[in-house]
Coordinates of C-alpha atoms in Angstrom, one line a residue:
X5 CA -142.5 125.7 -14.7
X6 CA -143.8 125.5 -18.4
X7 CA -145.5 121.9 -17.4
X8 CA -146.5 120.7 -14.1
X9 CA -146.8 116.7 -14.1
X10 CA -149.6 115.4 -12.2
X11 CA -149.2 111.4 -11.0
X12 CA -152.0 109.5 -10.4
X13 CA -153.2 106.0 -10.2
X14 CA -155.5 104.9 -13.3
X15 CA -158.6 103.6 -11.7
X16 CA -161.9 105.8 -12.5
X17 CA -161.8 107.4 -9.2
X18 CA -158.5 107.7 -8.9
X19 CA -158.6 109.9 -12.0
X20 CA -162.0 111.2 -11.6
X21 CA -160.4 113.4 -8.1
X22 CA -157.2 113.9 -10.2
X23 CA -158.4 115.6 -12.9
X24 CA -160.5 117.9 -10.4
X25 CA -157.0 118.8 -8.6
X26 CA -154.8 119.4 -12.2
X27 CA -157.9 121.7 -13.1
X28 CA -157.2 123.3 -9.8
X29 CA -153.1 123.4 -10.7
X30 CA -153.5 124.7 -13.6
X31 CA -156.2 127.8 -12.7
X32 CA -153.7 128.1 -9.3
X33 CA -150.1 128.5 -11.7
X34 CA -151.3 129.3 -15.2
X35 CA -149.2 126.7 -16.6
X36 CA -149.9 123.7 -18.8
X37 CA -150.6 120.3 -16.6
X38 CA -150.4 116.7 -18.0
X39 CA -151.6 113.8 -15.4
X40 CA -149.3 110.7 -15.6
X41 CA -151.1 107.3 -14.9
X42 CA -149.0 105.0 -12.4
X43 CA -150.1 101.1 -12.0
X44 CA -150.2 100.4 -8.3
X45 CA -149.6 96.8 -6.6
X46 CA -153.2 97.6 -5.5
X47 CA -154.9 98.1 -8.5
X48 CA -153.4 94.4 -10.0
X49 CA -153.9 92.1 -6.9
X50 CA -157.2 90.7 -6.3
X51 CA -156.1 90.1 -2.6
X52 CA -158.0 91.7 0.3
X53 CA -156.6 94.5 1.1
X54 CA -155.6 93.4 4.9
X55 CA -153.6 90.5 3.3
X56 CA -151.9 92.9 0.9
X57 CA -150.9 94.5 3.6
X58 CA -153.3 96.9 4.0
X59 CA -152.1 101.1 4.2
X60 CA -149.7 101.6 1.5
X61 CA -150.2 99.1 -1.7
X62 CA -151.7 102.2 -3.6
X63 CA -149.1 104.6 -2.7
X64 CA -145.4 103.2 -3.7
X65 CA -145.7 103.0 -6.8
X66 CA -147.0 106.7 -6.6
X67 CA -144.3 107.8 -4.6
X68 CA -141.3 106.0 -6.5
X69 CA -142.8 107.6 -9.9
X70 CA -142.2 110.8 -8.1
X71 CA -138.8 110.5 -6.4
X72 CA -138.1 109.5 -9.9
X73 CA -139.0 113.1 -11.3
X74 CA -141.4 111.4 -13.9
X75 CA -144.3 113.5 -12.6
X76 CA -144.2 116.7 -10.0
X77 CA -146.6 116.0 -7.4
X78 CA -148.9 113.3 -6.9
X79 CA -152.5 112.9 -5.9
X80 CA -153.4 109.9 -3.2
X81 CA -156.2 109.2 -1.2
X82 CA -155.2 110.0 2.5
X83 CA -156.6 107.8 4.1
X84 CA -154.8 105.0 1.5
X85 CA -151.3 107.0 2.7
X86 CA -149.2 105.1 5.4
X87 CA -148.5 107.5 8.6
X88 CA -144.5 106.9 8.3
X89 CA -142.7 109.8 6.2
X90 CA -141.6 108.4 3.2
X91 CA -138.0 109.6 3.0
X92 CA -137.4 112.4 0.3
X93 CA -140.8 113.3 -0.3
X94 CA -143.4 115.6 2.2
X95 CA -146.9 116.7 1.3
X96 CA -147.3 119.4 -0.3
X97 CA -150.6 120.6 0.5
X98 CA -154.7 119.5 1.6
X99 CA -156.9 120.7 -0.3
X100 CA -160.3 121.0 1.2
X101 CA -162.0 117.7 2.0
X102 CA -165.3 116.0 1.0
X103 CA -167.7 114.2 2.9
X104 CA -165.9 111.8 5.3
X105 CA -169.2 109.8 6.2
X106 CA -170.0 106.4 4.5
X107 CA -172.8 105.1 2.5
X108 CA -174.9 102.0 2.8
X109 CA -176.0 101.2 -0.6
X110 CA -178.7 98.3 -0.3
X111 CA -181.3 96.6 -2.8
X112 CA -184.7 97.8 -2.6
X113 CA -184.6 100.9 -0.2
X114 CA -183.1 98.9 2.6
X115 CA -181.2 100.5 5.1
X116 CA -179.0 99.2 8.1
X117 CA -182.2 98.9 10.2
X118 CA -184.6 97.4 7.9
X119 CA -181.8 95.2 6.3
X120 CA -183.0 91.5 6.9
X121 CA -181.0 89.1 9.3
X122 CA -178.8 87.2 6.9
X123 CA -178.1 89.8 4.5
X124 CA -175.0 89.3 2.3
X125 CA -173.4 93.0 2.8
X126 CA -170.0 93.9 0.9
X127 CA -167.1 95.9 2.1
X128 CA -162.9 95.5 1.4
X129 CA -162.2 97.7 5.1
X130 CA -161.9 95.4 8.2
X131 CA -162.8 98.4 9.9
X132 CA -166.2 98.8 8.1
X133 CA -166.6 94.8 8.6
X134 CA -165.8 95.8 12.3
X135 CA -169.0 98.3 12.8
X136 CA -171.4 95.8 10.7
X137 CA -170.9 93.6 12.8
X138 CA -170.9 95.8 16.0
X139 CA -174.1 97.2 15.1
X140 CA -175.5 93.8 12.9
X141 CA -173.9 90.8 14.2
X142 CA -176.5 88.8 12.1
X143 CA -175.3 89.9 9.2
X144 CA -173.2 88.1 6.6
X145 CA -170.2 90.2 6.0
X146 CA -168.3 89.7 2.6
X147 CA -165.2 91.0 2.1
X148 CA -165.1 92.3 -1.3
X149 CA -162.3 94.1 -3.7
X150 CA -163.5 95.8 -7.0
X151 CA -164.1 99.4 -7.9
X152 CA -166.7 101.8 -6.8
X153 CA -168.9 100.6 -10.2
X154 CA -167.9 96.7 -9.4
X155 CA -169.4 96.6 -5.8
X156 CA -172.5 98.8 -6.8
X157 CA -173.2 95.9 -9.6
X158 CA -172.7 92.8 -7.8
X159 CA -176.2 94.8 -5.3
X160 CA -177.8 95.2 -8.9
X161 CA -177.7 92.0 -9.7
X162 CA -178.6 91.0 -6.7
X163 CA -175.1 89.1 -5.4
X164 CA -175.1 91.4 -2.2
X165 CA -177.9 92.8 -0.6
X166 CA -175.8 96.1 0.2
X167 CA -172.1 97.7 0.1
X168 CA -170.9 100.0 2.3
X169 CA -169.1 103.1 0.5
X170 CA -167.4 106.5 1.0
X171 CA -169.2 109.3 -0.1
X172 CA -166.8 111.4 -1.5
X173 CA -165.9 108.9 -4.0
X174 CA -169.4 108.3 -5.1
X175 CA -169.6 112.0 -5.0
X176 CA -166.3 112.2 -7.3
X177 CA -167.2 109.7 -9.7
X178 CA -171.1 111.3 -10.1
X179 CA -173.1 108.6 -8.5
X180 CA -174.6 109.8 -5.2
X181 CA -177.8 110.6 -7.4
X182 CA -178.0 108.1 -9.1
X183 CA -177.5 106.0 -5.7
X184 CA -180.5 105.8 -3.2
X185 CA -178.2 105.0 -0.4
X186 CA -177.8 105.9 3.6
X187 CA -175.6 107.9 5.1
X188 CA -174.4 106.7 7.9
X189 CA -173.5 110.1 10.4
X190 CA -170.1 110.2 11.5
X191 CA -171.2 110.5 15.7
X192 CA -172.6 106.8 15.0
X193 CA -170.2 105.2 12.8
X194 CA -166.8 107.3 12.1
X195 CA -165.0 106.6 9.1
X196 CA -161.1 106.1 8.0
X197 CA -158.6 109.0 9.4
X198 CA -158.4 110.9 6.3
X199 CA -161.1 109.7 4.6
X200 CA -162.4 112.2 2.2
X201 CA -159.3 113.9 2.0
X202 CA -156.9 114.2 -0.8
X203 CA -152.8 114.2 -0.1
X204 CA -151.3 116.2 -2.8
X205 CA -147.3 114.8 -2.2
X206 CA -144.5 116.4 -3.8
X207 CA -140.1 115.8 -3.1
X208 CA -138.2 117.5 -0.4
X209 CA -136.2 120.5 -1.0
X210 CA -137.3 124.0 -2.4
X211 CA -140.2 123.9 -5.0
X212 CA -140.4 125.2 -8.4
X213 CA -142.2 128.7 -7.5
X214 CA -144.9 128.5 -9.6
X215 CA -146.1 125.0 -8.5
X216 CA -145.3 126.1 -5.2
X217 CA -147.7 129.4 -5.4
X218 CA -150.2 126.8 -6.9
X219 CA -150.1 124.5 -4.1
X220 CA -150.5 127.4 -1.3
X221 CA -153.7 127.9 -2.9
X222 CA -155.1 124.9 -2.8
X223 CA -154.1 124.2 0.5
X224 CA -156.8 124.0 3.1
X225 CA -155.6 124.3 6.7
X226 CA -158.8 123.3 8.9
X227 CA -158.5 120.1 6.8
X228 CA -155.0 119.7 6.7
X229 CA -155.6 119.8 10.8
X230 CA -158.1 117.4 11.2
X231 CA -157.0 115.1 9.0
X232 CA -153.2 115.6 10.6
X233 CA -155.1 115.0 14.3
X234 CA -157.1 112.0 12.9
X235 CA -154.0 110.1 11.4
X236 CA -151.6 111.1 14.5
X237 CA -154.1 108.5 16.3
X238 CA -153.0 105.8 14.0
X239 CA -149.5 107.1 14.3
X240 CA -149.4 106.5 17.9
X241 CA -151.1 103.2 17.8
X242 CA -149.4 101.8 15.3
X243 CA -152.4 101.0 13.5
X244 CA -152.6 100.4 9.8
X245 CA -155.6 99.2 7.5
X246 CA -155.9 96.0 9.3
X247 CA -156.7 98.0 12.8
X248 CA -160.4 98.6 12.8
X249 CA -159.9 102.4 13.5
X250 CA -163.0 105.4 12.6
X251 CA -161.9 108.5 13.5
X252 CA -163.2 112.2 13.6
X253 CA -161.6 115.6 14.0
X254 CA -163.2 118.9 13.5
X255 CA -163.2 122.7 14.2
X256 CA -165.4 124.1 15.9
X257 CA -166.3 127.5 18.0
X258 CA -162.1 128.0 18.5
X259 CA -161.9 124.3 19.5
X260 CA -160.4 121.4 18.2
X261 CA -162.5 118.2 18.6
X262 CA -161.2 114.4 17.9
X263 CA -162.8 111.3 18.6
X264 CA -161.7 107.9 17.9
X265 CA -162.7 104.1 18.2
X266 CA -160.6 101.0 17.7
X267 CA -162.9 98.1 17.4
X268 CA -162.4 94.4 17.6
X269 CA -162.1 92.8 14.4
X270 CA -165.3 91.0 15.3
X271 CA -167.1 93.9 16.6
X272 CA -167.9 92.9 19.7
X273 CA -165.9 95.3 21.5
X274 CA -164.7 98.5 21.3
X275 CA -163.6 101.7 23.0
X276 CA -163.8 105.3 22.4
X277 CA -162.4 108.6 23.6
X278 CA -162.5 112.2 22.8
X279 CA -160.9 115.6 24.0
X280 CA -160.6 118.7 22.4
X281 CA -157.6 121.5 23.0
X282 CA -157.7 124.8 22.1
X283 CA -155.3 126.6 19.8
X284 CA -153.3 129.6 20.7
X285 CA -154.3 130.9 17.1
X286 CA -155.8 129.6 13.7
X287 CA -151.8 130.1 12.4
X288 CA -150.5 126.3 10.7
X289 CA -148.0 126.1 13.5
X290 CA -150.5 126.6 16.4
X291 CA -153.2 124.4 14.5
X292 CA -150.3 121.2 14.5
X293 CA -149.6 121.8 18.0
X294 CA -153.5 121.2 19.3
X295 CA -153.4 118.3 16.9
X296 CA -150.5 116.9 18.5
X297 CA -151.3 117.7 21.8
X298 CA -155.7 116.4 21.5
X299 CA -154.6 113.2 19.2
X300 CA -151.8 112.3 22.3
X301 CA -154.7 112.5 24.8
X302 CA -157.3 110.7 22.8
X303 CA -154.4 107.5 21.7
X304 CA -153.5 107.4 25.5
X305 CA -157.3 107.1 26.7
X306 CA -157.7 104.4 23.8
X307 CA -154.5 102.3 25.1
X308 CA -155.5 102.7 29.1
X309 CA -159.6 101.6 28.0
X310 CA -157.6 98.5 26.7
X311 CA -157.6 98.5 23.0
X312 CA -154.2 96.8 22.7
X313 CA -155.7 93.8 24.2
X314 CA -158.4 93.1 21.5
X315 CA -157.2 94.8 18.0
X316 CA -154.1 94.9 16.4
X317 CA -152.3 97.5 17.7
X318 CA -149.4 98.9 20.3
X319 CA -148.3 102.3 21.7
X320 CA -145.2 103.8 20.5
X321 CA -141.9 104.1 22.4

């Protein structure tokens, strides 16, 4: 393959983590890469993202670009990706994934402590809204839509008193420095299934070799695992973006660990459950298997603790 076609959407971030995985392509297969910008439904609407339907708004316009051979492969945010397979199209590989935790950005040195009651505090995720209020409940949540730059501004000039934000994506765009914000740890407050992973999503069927070799690569399989365990919650629950839902799956000692949360939309209740299982090997197929089988356990323990009864969500047939 002379040129390998890389679809993205066109916001900063979007082509900020892009560019990073064409360099990637290109160093992997040797050939040329061109990234192709795709307008999402997302990126035009200035609804909030639960109304919009939540999981999905960024990716279709990705995905229909693609089974339209006008790019390759494309680049999307997993935890923007819906759970269902999209029909003619698989991922092609994980790469290795950033930092899943959030960030409190607030005015002044303020953290989620010190922050005053009242405070105006941004965030577009209900399930970010959901562990404000959890943890704040005198807070003044404001759901907010924008890029990463937008919501940093409207605490600058003093419209918020905080945002809460990923950190890979502040990482990606070059602003964690430049940000004196909080993290907030993941054993606390855990964040999106996916979130700080990249989905790099190509068609069914064989691969052209050469972007095949260069996916193999740049495939990463302890996060393709934890993320696959992670989203196999939401899977089971039926949960999308409107489900207030932190998750967090990770390796550890031979052991593979998930814990999740579903939370109320109004934070004042929640429930939470975690296993681990133990995989016969570190081999893809035997990795999948101990997600299945710990991401069945946890969703079960979640649905018996009640969680159907308070967020927006139902077990699978």
């Amino acid at each position: 393959m002379s040129l390998i076609r890389v679809g993205t959407r066109g916001s900063a971030l979007a082509l900020a983590q892009t560019t990073a995985i064409a360099n990637r392509i290109a160093t992997a297969s040797g050939s040329e890469v061109e990234i192709v910008t795709v307008t999402t439904h997302g990126d035009t609407s200035r609804e909030s993202l639960s109304s919009l339907g939540g999981t999905g708004v960024f990716a279709s316009a990705l995905r229909e670009s693609l089974l339209a051979e006008e790019c390759d492969v494309v680049v999307h945010s997993f935890k923007d990706l819906p759970t269902a397979a999209y029909p003619g199209l698989r991922i092609g590989a994980t790469p290795k994934r950033a930092d899943a935790r959030d960030v409190l950005c607030a005015r002044d040195g303020l953290n989620l402590t010190t922050l005053p009651e009242g405070a105006r505090v941004g965030t577009g995720s209900p399930r970010r809204a959901a562990q404000l209020r959890s943890l704040r409940p005198d807070l003044d949540v404001v759901d907010i839509r924008g890029n990463v730059e937008t919501r940093l501004n409207r605490v600058a000039e003093g419209d918020l008193d905080a945002v809460v934000l990923a950190a890979a994506g502040l990482s990606r765009l070059a602003l964690l420095e430049s940000v004196d914000g909080e993290y907030l740890e993941l054993s606390d407050w855990p964040t999106a299934p996916g979130q700080g992973a990249l989905a790099l999503e190509v068609r069914d069927g064989k691969l052209d070799r050469t972007l095949a070799t260069a996916l193999t690569a740049i495939n990463h399989s302890t996060s393709q695992t934890t993320v696959m365990a992670e989203r196999l919650v939401l899977e089971r629950l039926e949960a999308g973006c409107a489900a207030p839902i932190g998750a967090m799956a990770a390796i550890d000692d031979g052991l593979l660990f998930l814990t999740a949360t579903v939370y109320s939309p109004d934070g004042s209740r929640s429930v939470v459950s975690s296993h681990a299982a133990t995989p016969d090997s570190h081999s893809i197929a035997h990795l999948a298997e101990a997600a299945q089988d710990v991401s069945n356990r946890v969703s079960f323990d979640l649905l018996a603790g009640g969680a159907a009864d308070f967020a927006p969500i139902k077990v699978t047939s």
